[in-house]
mmCIF file of N, CA and C in Angstrom:
data_model
loop_
_atom_site.group_PDB
_atom_site.id
_atom_site.type_symbol
_atom_site.label_atom_id
_atom_site.label_comp_id
_atom_site.label_asym_id
_atom_site.label_seq_id
_atom_site.Cartn_x
_atom_site.Cartn_y
_atom_site.Cartn_z
ATOM 1 N N MET A 466 19.067 29.039 -35.829
ATOM 2 C CA MET A 466 18.842 27.710 -35.884
ATOM 3 C C MET A 466 19.575 27.184 -34.709
ATOM 4 N N LYS A 467 21.227 27.177 -34.942
ATOM 5 C CA LYS A 467 21.947 26.305 -34.626
ATOM 6 C C LYS A 467 22.070 26.656 -32.905
ATOM 7 N N ASN A 468 21.968 27.525 -32.639
ATOM 8 C CA ASN A 468 21.928 28.672 -31.186
ATOM 9 C C ASN A 468 20.899 27.340 -30.307
ATOM 10 N N THR A 469 19.050 27.141 -31.089
ATOM 11 C CA THR A 469 18.005 27.003 -30.710
ATOM 12 C C THR A 469 18.238 25.602 -30.569
ATOM 13 N N LEU A 470 19.109 24.822 -31.561
ATOM 14 C CA LEU A 470 19.033 23.342 -31.168
ATOM 15 C C LEU A 470 19.920 22.868 -29.873
ATOM 16 N N LEU A 471 21.489 23.750 -30.254
ATOM 17 C CA LEU A 471 21.925 23.471 -28.519
ATOM 18 C C LEU A 471 21.449 24.443 -27.453
ATOM 19 N N ALA A 472 20.558 24.968 -27.203
ATOM 20 C CA ALA A 472 19.868 24.947 -26.183
ATOM 21 C C ALA A 472 18.610 23.776 -25.864
ATOM 22 N N PHE A 473 18.231 23.931 -26.762
ATOM 23 C CA PHE A 473 17.174 22.281 -26.824
ATOM 24 C C PHE A 473 18.295 21.295 -26.357
ATOM 25 N N GLY A 474 19.187 20.839 -26.812
ATOM 26 C CA GLY A 474 19.758 19.670 -26.092
ATOM 27 C C GLY A 474 20.301 19.683 -25.089
ATOM 28 N N VAL A 475 20.893 20.964 -24.674
ATOM 29 C CA VAL A 475 21.095 20.937 -23.236
ATOM 30 C C VAL A 475 20.688 20.648 -22.227
ATOM 31 N N ILE A 476 19.020 21.645 -22.528
ATOM 32 C CA ILE A 476 18.246 21.705 -21.259
ATOM 33 C C ILE A 476 17.873 19.852 -21.136
ATOM 34 N N SER A 477 17.849 18.974 -22.698
ATOM 35 C CA SER A 477 17.199 17.852 -22.192
ATOM 36 C C SER A 477 18.093 16.922 -21.465
ATOM 37 N N VAL A 478 19.752 16.852 -21.694
ATOM 38 C CA VAL A 478 20.599 16.995 -21.219
ATOM 39 C C VAL A 478 20.541 16.752 -19.458
ATOM 40 N N LEU A 479 20.018 17.929 -19.219
ATOM 41 C CA LEU A 479 19.879 18.745 -18.195
ATOM 42 C C LEU A 479 18.908 17.950 -17.207
ATOM 43 N N ALA A 480 17.925 17.915 -17.536
ATOM 44 C CA ALA A 480 16.855 17.029 -17.548
ATOM 45 C C ALA A 480 16.848 16.100 -17.528
ATOM 46 N N ALA A 481 17.461 15.544 -17.851
ATOM 47 C CA ALA A 481 17.563 13.655 -18.268
ATOM 48 C C ALA A 481 18.477 13.476 -16.904
ATOM 49 N N CYS A 482 19.448 14.189 -16.527
ATOM 50 C CA CYS A 482 20.012 13.925 -15.418
ATOM 51 C C CYS A 482 19.403 14.133 -13.976
ATOM 52 N N ALA A 483 18.620 14.767 -14.330
ATOM 53 C CA ALA A 483 17.924 15.575 -12.517
ATOM 54 C C ALA A 483 16.939 14.810 -12.361
ATOM 55 N N HIS A 484 16.741 13.804 -11.772
ATOM 56 C CA HIS A 484 15.833 13.247 -11.971
ATOM 57 C C HIS A 484 15.957 11.859 -10.349
ATOM 58 N N HIS A 485 14.658 11.348 -9.905
ATOM 59 C CA HIS A 485 14.985 10.201 -9.218
ATOM 60 C C HIS A 485 13.224 9.377 -9.303
ATOM 61 N N ASP A 486 13.213 9.367 -10.758
ATOM 62 C CA ASP A 486 11.468 8.193 -10.793
ATOM 63 C C ASP A 486 11.642 7.149 -10.259
ATOM 64 N N ASP A 487 12.979 6.709 -9.958
ATOM 65 C CA ASP A 487 12.707 4.519 -9.389
ATOM 66 C C ASP A 487 12.612 4.561 -8.189
ATOM 67 N N VAL A 488 12.988 5.985 -7.387
ATOM 68 C CA VAL A 488 12.932 5.702 -5.726
ATOM 69 C C VAL A 488 11.712 5.696 -5.007
ATOM 70 N N ARG A 489 11.519 4.644 -3.872
ATOM 71 C CA ARG A 489 10.379 4.187 -3.655
ATOM 72 C C ARG A 489 10.321 4.837 -1.878
ATOM 73 N N PRO A 490 9.826 6.298 -1.750
ATOM 74 C CA PRO A 490 10.395 6.439 -0.391
ATOM 75 C C PRO A 490 9.737 5.502 0.841
ATOM 76 N N SER A 491 9.918 5.349 2.032
ATOM 77 C CA SER A 491 8.901 5.001 3.308
ATOM 78 C C SER A 491 9.434 6.327 4.072
ATOM 79 N N SER A 492 8.339 5.752 4.841
ATOM 80 C CA SER A 492 8.443 6.879 6.123
ATOM 81 C C SER A 492 9.442 6.089 7.198
ATOM 82 N N ASP A 493 9.617 5.416 7.444
ATOM 83 C CA ASP A 493 10.946 5.141 7.827
ATOM 84 C C ASP A 493 12.491 5.390 7.881
ATOM 85 N N ASN A 494 12.590 5.992 6.817
ATOM 86 C CA ASN A 494 13.685 6.376 6.182
ATOM 87 C C ASN A 494 14.479 5.863 5.864
ATOM 88 N N GLN A 495 13.988 4.516 5.401
ATOM 89 C CA GLN A 495 14.860 3.280 4.780
ATOM 90 C C GLN A 495 14.185 2.982 3.465
ATOM 91 N N HIS A 496 14.422 4.058 2.846
ATOM 92 C CA HIS A 496 14.159 4.351 0.798
ATOM 93 C C HIS A 496 15.221 3.081 0.323
ATOM 94 N N TYR A 497 14.513 3.053 -0.844
ATOM 95 C CA TYR A 497 15.217 1.912 -2.362
ATOM 96 C C TYR A 497 14.758 2.515 -3.022
ATOM 97 N N VAL A 498 15.341 1.668 -3.987
ATOM 98 C CA VAL A 498 15.540 1.976 -5.277
ATOM 99 C C VAL A 498 15.768 0.777 -5.919
ATOM 100 N N ILE A 499 14.911 0.618 -6.937
ATOM 101 C CA ILE A 499 15.424 -0.613 -8.088
ATOM 102 C C ILE A 499 15.143 0.136 -9.536
ATOM 103 N N ILE A 500 16.269 -0.843 -10.206
ATOM 104 C CA ILE A 500 16.605 -0.487 -11.597
ATOM 105 C C ILE A 500 17.012 -1.361 -11.982
ATOM 106 N N LYS A 501 16.297 -1.456 -13.771
ATOM 107 C CA LYS A 501 16.875 -2.846 -14.750
ATOM 108 C C LYS A 501 18.030 -2.091 -15.585
ATOM 109 N N ALA A 502 19.050 -2.707 -15.967
ATOM 110 C CA ALA A 502 19.933 -2.634 -16.329
ATOM 111 C C ALA A 502 20.608 -3.450 -17.321
ATOM 112 N N SER A 503 21.557 -2.688 -18.921
ATOM 113 C CA SER A 503 21.463 -3.750 -19.413
ATOM 114 C C SER A 503 23.035 -4.475 -19.248
ATOM 115 N N GLU A 504 23.571 -3.370 -18.219
ATOM 116 C CA GLU A 504 25.437 -3.719 -17.727
ATOM 117 C C GLU A 504 25.187 -3.021 -16.109
ATOM 118 N N ARG A 505 25.749 -3.638 -15.152
ATOM 119 C CA ARG A 505 25.756 -4.085 -13.777
ATOM 120 C C ARG A 505 26.584 -2.815 -13.308
ATOM 121 N N GLY A 506 27.525 -2.235 -13.784
ATOM 122 C CA GLY A 506 28.358 -0.823 -13.594
ATOM 123 C C GLY A 506 27.316 0.273 -13.717
ATOM 124 N N GLU A 507 26.926 0.537 -14.818
ATOM 125 C CA GLU A 507 26.123 1.274 -15.155
ATOM 126 C C GLU A 507 24.571 1.071 -14.313
ATOM 127 N N GLY A 508 23.923 0.173 -14.193
ATOM 128 C CA GLY A 508 22.749 0.115 -12.822
ATOM 129 C C GLY A 508 22.995 0.545 -11.577
ATOM 130 N N ILE A 509 24.552 0.107 -11.423
ATOM 131 C CA ILE A 509 24.198 0.572 -9.721
ATOM 132 C C ILE A 509 24.480 2.102 -9.465
ATOM 133 N N GLN A 510 25.658 2.530 -11.032
ATOM 134 C CA GLN A 510 25.582 3.995 -10.876
ATOM 135 C C GLN A 510 24.349 4.224 -10.979
ATOM 136 N N GLU A 511 23.731 4.722 -12.089
ATOM 137 C CA GLU A 511 21.922 5.069 -11.978
ATOM 138 C C GLU A 511 21.317 4.803 -10.777
ATOM 139 N N ALA A 512 21.747 4.183 -10.167
ATOM 140 C CA ALA A 512 20.693 3.836 -8.686
ATOM 141 C C ALA A 512 21.488 4.445 -7.696
ATOM 142 N N LEU A 513 22.762 4.922 -7.385
ATOM 143 C CA LEU A 513 23.082 5.744 -6.567
ATOM 144 C C LEU A 513 23.046 6.928 -6.613
ATOM 145 N N ASN A 514 23.407 7.268 -8.149
ATOM 146 C CA ASN A 514 22.709 8.555 -8.496
ATOM 147 C C ASN A 514 21.367 9.027 -8.205
ATOM 148 N N GLN A 515 20.429 8.190 -8.676
ATOM 149 C CA GLN A 515 18.788 8.681 -8.192
ATOM 150 C C GLN A 515 18.682 8.886 -6.504
ATOM 151 N N ALA A 516 19.544 7.608 -5.588
ATOM 152 C CA ALA A 516 19.507 8.075 -4.452
ATOM 153 C C ALA A 516 20.148 8.935 -3.947
ATOM 154 N N THR A 517 21.082 9.417 -4.343
ATOM 155 C CA THR A 517 21.912 10.736 -4.204
ATOM 156 C C THR A 517 21.050 12.094 -4.516
ATOM 157 N N HIS A 518 20.303 12.186 -5.310
ATOM 158 C CA HIS A 518 19.773 13.474 -5.608
ATOM 159 C C HIS A 518 18.405 13.002 -5.067
ATOM 160 N N PHE A 519 18.023 12.064 -4.569
ATOM 161 C CA PHE A 519 16.451 12.177 -4.012
ATOM 162 C C PHE A 519 16.931 12.748 -2.742
ATOM 163 N N CYS A 520 18.200 12.150 -1.516
ATOM 164 C CA CYS A 520 18.289 12.987 -0.967
ATOM 165 C C CYS A 520 18.757 14.346 -0.679
ATOM 166 N N LYS A 521 19.264 14.487 -2.013
ATOM 167 C CA LYS A 521 20.012 16.152 -1.969
ATOM 168 C C LYS A 521 18.946 17.234 -2.169
ATOM 169 N N LYS A 522 17.310 16.749 -2.498
ATOM 170 C CA LYS A 522 16.631 17.496 -2.581
ATOM 171 C C LYS A 522 16.496 18.343 -1.239
ATOM 172 N N ASP A 523 16.418 17.603 -0.363
ATOM 173 C CA ASP A 523 15.929 17.883 1.552
ATOM 174 C C ASP A 523 17.553 18.384 1.809
ATOM 175 N N ALA A 524 18.599 18.560 1.002
ATOM 176 C CA ALA A 524 19.996 19.446 1.725
ATOM 177 C C ALA A 524 19.827 18.229 2.490
ATOM 178 N N GLN A 525 20.120 16.385 2.349
ATOM 179 C CA GLN A 525 20.853 15.807 3.223
ATOM 180 C C GLN A 525 21.848 14.356 2.605
ATOM 181 N N SER A 526 22.443 14.422 2.896
ATOM 182 C CA SER A 526 23.248 13.128 2.635
ATOM 183 C C SER A 526 22.571 11.539 2.321
ATOM 184 N N MET A 527 23.219 10.680 1.505
ATOM 185 C CA MET A 527 22.505 9.665 0.861
ATOM 186 C C MET A 527 23.266 8.553 1.371
ATOM 187 N N TYR A 528 22.823 7.367 2.739
ATOM 188 C CA TYR A 528 23.824 6.344 3.300
ATOM 189 C C TYR A 528 23.306 5.100 2.549
ATOM 190 N N VAL A 529 24.279 4.623 1.922
ATOM 191 C CA VAL A 529 23.566 3.009 1.119
ATOM 192 C C VAL A 529 23.704 2.271 2.461
ATOM 193 N N ILE A 530 22.334 1.234 2.678
ATOM 194 C CA ILE A 530 22.498 0.158 3.687
ATOM 195 C C ILE A 530 23.032 -1.032 3.220
ATOM 196 N N ASN A 531 22.278 -1.397 2.052
ATOM 197 C CA ASN A 531 22.260 -2.623 0.850
ATOM 198 C C ASN A 531 22.434 -2.313 -0.095
ATOM 199 N N GLU A 532 23.059 -3.108 -0.878
ATOM 200 C CA GLU A 532 23.001 -2.684 -2.755
ATOM 201 C C GLU A 532 23.200 -4.313 -2.834
ATOM 202 N N SER A 533 22.040 -4.681 -3.688
ATOM 203 C CA SER A 533 22.521 -6.417 -4.250
ATOM 204 C C SER A 533 22.335 -5.954 -6.155
ATOM 205 N N VAL A 534 23.020 -6.648 -6.568
ATOM 206 C CA VAL A 534 22.444 -7.230 -8.226
ATOM 207 C C VAL A 534 22.244 -8.335 -8.089
ATOM 208 N N THR A 535 21.171 -8.774 -9.260
ATOM 209 C CA THR A 535 20.898 -10.308 -9.612
ATOM 210 C C THR A 535 20.534 -9.927 -11.083
ATOM 211 N N TYR A 536 20.922 -11.284 -11.479
ATOM 212 C CA TYR A 536 21.162 -11.252 -12.755
ATOM 213 C C TYR A 536 19.786 -12.380 -13.175
ATOM 214 N N GLN A 537 18.819 -11.572 -13.950
ATOM 215 C CA GLN A 537 17.189 -12.455 -14.428
ATOM 216 C C GLN A 537 17.596 -12.738 -16.142
ATOM 217 N N GLY A 538 18.775 -12.970 -16.494
ATOM 218 C CA GLY A 538 18.520 -13.183 -18.325
ATOM 219 C C GLY A 538 17.423 -14.290 -18.222
ATOM 220 N N GLU A 539 16.947 -14.290 -19.734
ATOM 221 C CA GLU A 539 16.932 -15.995 -20.037
ATOM 222 C C GLU A 539 17.828 -16.851 -20.367
ATOM 223 N N GLN A 540 19.314 -16.239 -20.800
ATOM 224 C CA GLN A 540 20.079 -17.319 -20.883
ATOM 225 C C GLN A 540 21.257 -16.839 -19.296
ATOM 226 N N ASP A 541 22.589 -17.777 -19.673
ATOM 227 C CA ASP A 541 23.396 -17.571 -18.269
ATOM 228 C C ASP A 541 23.841 -16.378 -18.839
ATOM 229 N N GLU A 542 24.896 -15.836 -17.892
ATOM 230 C CA GLU A 542 25.340 -14.219 -17.811
ATOM 231 C C GLU A 542 26.371 -14.767 -18.677
ATOM 232 N N GLN A 543 27.317 -15.519 -19.071
ATOM 233 C CA GLN A 543 28.359 -15.180 -19.669
ATOM 234 C C GLN A 543 28.423 -15.229 -21.238
ATOM 235 N N THR A 544 27.211 -16.122 -21.634
ATOM 236 C CA THR A 544 26.258 -16.246 -22.786
ATOM 237 C C THR A 544 26.068 -14.351 -22.984
ATOM 238 N N PHE A 545 25.257 -14.345 -22.369
ATOM 239 C CA PHE A 545 24.449 -12.613 -22.738
ATOM 240 C C PHE A 545 26.148 -11.725 -22.681
ATOM 241 N N LEU A 546 26.705 -11.704 -22.177
ATOM 242 C CA LEU A 546 28.145 -10.668 -21.651
ATOM 243 C C LEU A 546 28.800 -10.923 -23.343
ATOM 244 N N ASN A 547 29.201 -12.182 -23.623
ATOM 245 C CA ASN A 547 29.460 -12.569 -25.025
ATOM 246 C C ASN A 547 28.745 -12.136 -25.991
ATOM 247 N N ASP A 548 27.416 -12.138 -26.234
ATOM 248 C CA ASP A 548 26.751 -11.931 -27.473
ATOM 249 C C ASP A 548 26.451 -10.840 -27.361
ATOM 250 N N LYS A 549 26.650 -9.747 -26.009
ATOM 251 C CA LYS A 549 26.640 -8.206 -26.039
ATOM 252 C C LYS A 549 27.847 -7.759 -26.552
ATOM 253 N N SER A 550 28.892 -8.410 -26.523
ATOM 254 C CA SER A 550 30.147 -7.758 -26.882
ATOM 255 C C SER A 550 30.190 -8.144 -28.199
ATOM 256 N N THR A 551 29.640 -9.327 -28.909
ATOM 257 C CA THR A 551 30.124 -9.169 -30.389
ATOM 258 C C THR A 551 28.858 -8.105 -31.557
ATOM 259 N N ALA A 552 27.573 -8.345 -30.661
ATOM 260 C CA ALA A 552 26.691 -7.048 -30.883
ATOM 261 C C ALA A 552 27.463 -5.626 -30.962
ATOM 262 N N GLN A 553 27.955 -5.168 -30.199
ATOM 263 C CA GLN A 553 28.823 -4.052 -29.879
ATOM 264 C C GLN A 553 29.808 -3.767 -30.843
ATOM 265 N N ILE A 554 30.974 -5.195 -31.046
ATOM 266 C CA ILE A 554 32.010 -4.892 -32.141
ATOM 267 C C ILE A 554 31.184 -5.024 -33.971
ATOM 268 N N ILE A 555 30.458 -6.024 -33.715
ATOM 269 C CA ILE A 555 29.823 -5.781 -35.125
ATOM 270 C C ILE A 555 29.028 -4.244 -35.134
ATOM 271 N N SER A 556 28.294 -3.360 -34.169
ATOM 272 C CA SER A 556 28.124 -2.022 -34.832
ATOM 273 C C SER A 556 29.345 -1.236 -34.599
ATOM 274 N N ASN A 557 30.373 -1.761 -33.777
ATOM 275 C CA ASN A 557 32.073 -0.148 -34.202
ATOM 276 C C ASN A 557 32.379 -0.746 -35.592
ATOM 277 N N ALA A 558 32.124 -1.863 -35.585
ATOM 278 C CA ALA A 558 32.990 -2.208 -36.983
ATOM 279 C C ALA A 558 32.002 -1.029 -38.382
ATOM 280 N N GLY A 559 30.797 -1.677 -37.964
ATOM 281 C CA GLY A 559 29.832 -0.961 -38.833
ATOM 282 C C GLY A 559 29.873 0.258 -38.997
ATOM 283 N N THR A 560 29.761 0.681 -37.695
ATOM 284 C CA THR A 560 30.229 2.575 -38.115
ATOM 285 C C THR A 560 31.248 3.018 -38.485
ATOM 286 N N TRP A 561 32.322 2.694 -38.571
ATOM 287 C CA TRP A 561 33.248 2.643 -39.372
ATOM 288 C C TRP A 561 33.677 2.570 -40.383
ATOM 289 N N LEU A 562 32.707 1.232 -41.226
ATOM 290 C CA LEU A 562 33.120 0.990 -42.469
ATOM 291 C C LEU A 562 31.771 2.031 -43.403
ATOM 292 N N TRP A 563 30.688 2.570 -42.484
ATOM 293 C CA TRP A 563 29.595 3.377 -42.990
ATOM 294 C C TRP A 563 30.426 4.614 -43.073
ATOM 295 N N VAL A 564 31.142 5.274 -42.149
ATOM 296 C CA VAL A 564 31.830 6.569 -41.563
ATOM 297 C C VAL A 564 32.833 6.739 -43.478
ATOM 298 N N LEU A 565 33.806 5.785 -43.296
ATOM 299 C CA LEU A 565 34.826 6.108 -43.970
ATOM 300 C C LEU A 565 34.507 5.295 -45.654
ATOM 301 N N GLY A 566 33.777 4.361 -45.528
ATOM 302 C CA GLY A 566 33.642 3.755 -46.531
ATOM 303 C C GLY A 566 32.970 4.040 -47.872
ATOM 304 N N ASP A 567 32.928 4.040 -49.092
ATOM 305 C CA ASP A 567 32.358 4.136 -49.791
ATOM 306 C C ASP A 567 31.745 2.874 -51.313
ATOM 307 N N GLY A 568 31.221 3.938 -51.585
ATOM 308 C CA GLY A 568 30.163 2.904 -52.662
ATOM 309 C C GLY A 568 29.204 1.767 -52.152
ATOM 310 N N TYR A 569 29.556 1.037 -52.345
ATOM 311 C CA TYR A 569 28.571 -0.346 -51.716
ATOM 312 C C TYR A 569 28.789 -0.472 -49.919
ATOM 313 N N VAL A 570 30.209 -0.347 -49.718
ATOM 314 C CA VAL A 570 31.355 -0.412 -48.538
ATOM 315 C C VAL A 570 30.021 0.100 -47.279
ATOM 316 N N ASP A 571 30.118 1.982 -47.803
ATOM 317 C CA ASP A 571 29.050 2.545 -46.477
ATOM 318 C C ASP A 571 28.143 1.780 -46.235
ATOM 319 N N ASP A 572 26.913 1.217 -47.598
ATOM 320 C CA ASP A 572 26.040 0.856 -47.784
ATOM 321 C C ASP A 572 25.895 -0.454 -46.604
ATOM 322 N N ALA A 573 27.154 -1.499 -46.665
ATOM 323 C CA ALA A 573 27.172 -2.445 -46.021
ATOM 324 C C ALA A 573 27.330 -2.038 -44.630
ATOM 325 N N GLY A 574 27.988 -1.157 -44.107
ATOM 326 C CA GLY A 574 28.306 -0.578 -42.701
ATOM 327 C C GLY A 574 27.652 -0.070 -41.991
ATOM 328 N N ALA A 575 26.697 0.530 -42.876
ATOM 329 C CA ALA A 575 25.519 1.001 -42.618
ATOM 330 C C ALA A 575 24.493 0.165 -41.989
ATOM 331 N N ILE A 576 24.279 -1.170 -42.588
ATOM 332 C CA ILE A 576 23.336 -2.579 -42.260
ATOM 333 C C ILE A 576 23.919 -2.980 -41.250
ATOM 334 N N ALA A 577 25.254 -3.300 -41.344
ATOM 335 C CA ALA A 577 25.887 -4.174 -39.985
ATOM 336 C C ALA A 577 25.613 -3.005 -39.112
ATOM 337 N N SER A 578 25.945 -1.616 -38.933
ATOM 338 C CA SER A 578 25.833 -0.900 -37.772
ATOM 339 C C SER A 578 24.513 -0.910 -37.034
ATOM 340 N N LEU A 579 23.694 -1.112 -38.180
ATOM 341 C CA LEU A 579 21.963 -0.822 -37.246
ATOM 342 C C LEU A 579 21.596 -2.705 -36.906
ATOM 343 N N ALA A 580 22.343 -3.368 -37.562
ATOM 344 C CA ALA A 580 21.768 -4.468 -37.387
ATOM 345 C C ALA A 580 22.662 -4.910 -35.594
ATOM 346 N N GLY A 581 24.192 -4.751 -35.409
ATOM 347 C CA GLY A 581 24.173 -5.123 -34.174
ATOM 348 C C GLY A 581 23.878 -3.735 -33.241
ATOM 349 N N ALA A 582 23.327 -2.721 -33.212
ATOM 350 C CA ALA A 582 22.556 -1.877 -32.441
ATOM 351 C C ALA A 582 21.355 -2.936 -32.100
ATOM 352 N N SER A 583 20.387 -2.814 -32.972
ATOM 353 C CA SER A 583 19.336 -3.659 -33.189
ATOM 354 C C SER A 583 19.472 -5.008 -32.075
ATOM 355 N N ALA A 584 20.668 -5.887 -32.536
ATOM 356 C CA ALA A 584 20.874 -7.079 -31.871
ATOM 357 C C ALA A 584 21.650 -6.781 -30.384
ATOM 358 N N GLU A 585 21.908 -5.885 -29.846
ATOM 359 C CA GLU A 585 22.253 -5.270 -28.302
ATOM 360 C C GLU A 585 21.380 -4.802 -27.621
ATOM 361 N N HIS A 586 20.077 -4.116 -28.710
ATOM 362 C CA HIS A 586 18.910 -3.751 -28.059
ATOM 363 C C HIS A 586 18.173 -5.085 -27.172
ATOM 364 N N SER A 587 17.935 -5.722 -28.409
ATOM 365 C CA SER A 587 16.845 -6.980 -28.131
ATOM 366 C C SER A 587 17.646 -7.538 -26.750
ATOM 367 N N LEU A 588 18.884 -7.973 -26.725
ATOM 368 C CA LEU A 588 19.111 -8.548 -25.463
ATOM 369 C C LEU A 588 18.738 -8.029 -23.852
ATOM 370 N N GLY A 589 17.967 -6.834 -24.080
ATOM 371 C CA GLY A 589 17.213 -6.389 -23.058
ATOM 372 C C GLY A 589 18.426 -5.691 -21.596
ATOM 373 N N LYS A 590 17.337 -5.593 -20.658
ATOM 374 C CA LYS A 590 17.998 -5.162 -18.945
ATOM 375 C C LYS A 590 18.053 -6.412 -18.121
ATOM 376 N N PRO A 591 19.157 -7.324 -18.650
ATOM 377 C CA PRO A 591 18.810 -8.404 -17.547
ATOM 378 C C PRO A 591 19.409 -8.357 -16.149
ATOM 379 N N TYR A 592 19.924 -7.193 -15.685
ATOM 380 C CA TYR A 592 20.289 -6.829 -14.675
ATOM 381 C C TYR A 592 19.442 -6.229 -13.554
ATOM 382 N N LEU A 593 19.335 -6.696 -12.664
ATOM 383 C CA LEU A 593 18.148 -5.633 -11.277
ATOM 384 C C LEU A 593 18.839 -5.376 -10.311
ATOM 385 N N ILE A 594 18.918 -4.238 -10.116
ATOM 386 C CA ILE A 594 19.461 -3.685 -9.124
ATOM 387 C C ILE A 594 18.711 -2.921 -7.877
ATOM 388 N N ASN A 595 18.963 -3.471 -6.583
ATOM 389 C CA ASN A 595 18.414 -2.913 -5.456
ATOM 390 C C ASN A 595 19.315 -2.240 -4.420
ATOM 391 N N VAL A 596 19.188 -0.792 -4.302
ATOM 392 C CA VAL A 596 19.654 0.020 -3.293
ATOM 393 C C VAL A 596 19.019 0.164 -2.190
ATOM 394 N N SER A 597 19.131 -0.073 -1.170
ATOM 395 C CA SER A 597 18.558 0.418 0.221
ATOM 396 C C SER A 597 19.659 1.769 0.818
ATOM 397 N N PHE A 598 18.551 2.683 1.429
ATOM 398 C CA PHE A 598 19.361 3.815 1.437
ATOM 399 C C PHE A 598 18.933 4.534 2.615
ATOM 400 N N ARG A 599 19.477 5.366 3.328
ATOM 401 C CA ARG A 599 18.997 6.376 4.295
ATOM 402 C C ARG A 599 19.118 8.164 3.694
ATOM 403 N N CYS A 600 17.882 9.344 4.271
ATOM 404 C CA CYS A 600 18.945 10.282 3.672
ATOM 405 C C CYS A 600 19.432 11.241 5.506
ATOM 406 N N SER A 601 20.313 11.199 5.820
ATOM 407 C CA SER A 601 20.547 12.135 6.880
ATOM 408 C C SER A 601 21.442 13.418 6.794
ATOM 409 N N THR A 602 21.160 14.260 8.184
ATOM 410 C CA THR A 602 22.476 15.403 7.942
ATOM 411 C C THR A 602 23.646 15.400 8.348
#
């Protein structure tokens, strides 16, 4: 049973990594990727990974033409970052209390952990990453 679960997990992870769903191909070889992300750096990395994967399927290299990151949140960016940080702290502290606590402490930790994760998720994905690229040999 453990081997089956492990094999399923490995296949799921590998399948999730190998994709380029957000690439918009073009006939003039100037393709682009648009990603919405909750973190600036992770969004850029995801867009670049998808562009690279798109080019590698034809044994070509990816060359970035232009990249831009636009914040489109409902609140200002600094408030978003502060709220995200607070939610992560609450979630992490709650997880530790959940794991290490005893009695009512672990129950409170579970609630805090879930509340922090829920708050972080509710902040959404306010970053719009746009990467234009070409593929060539």
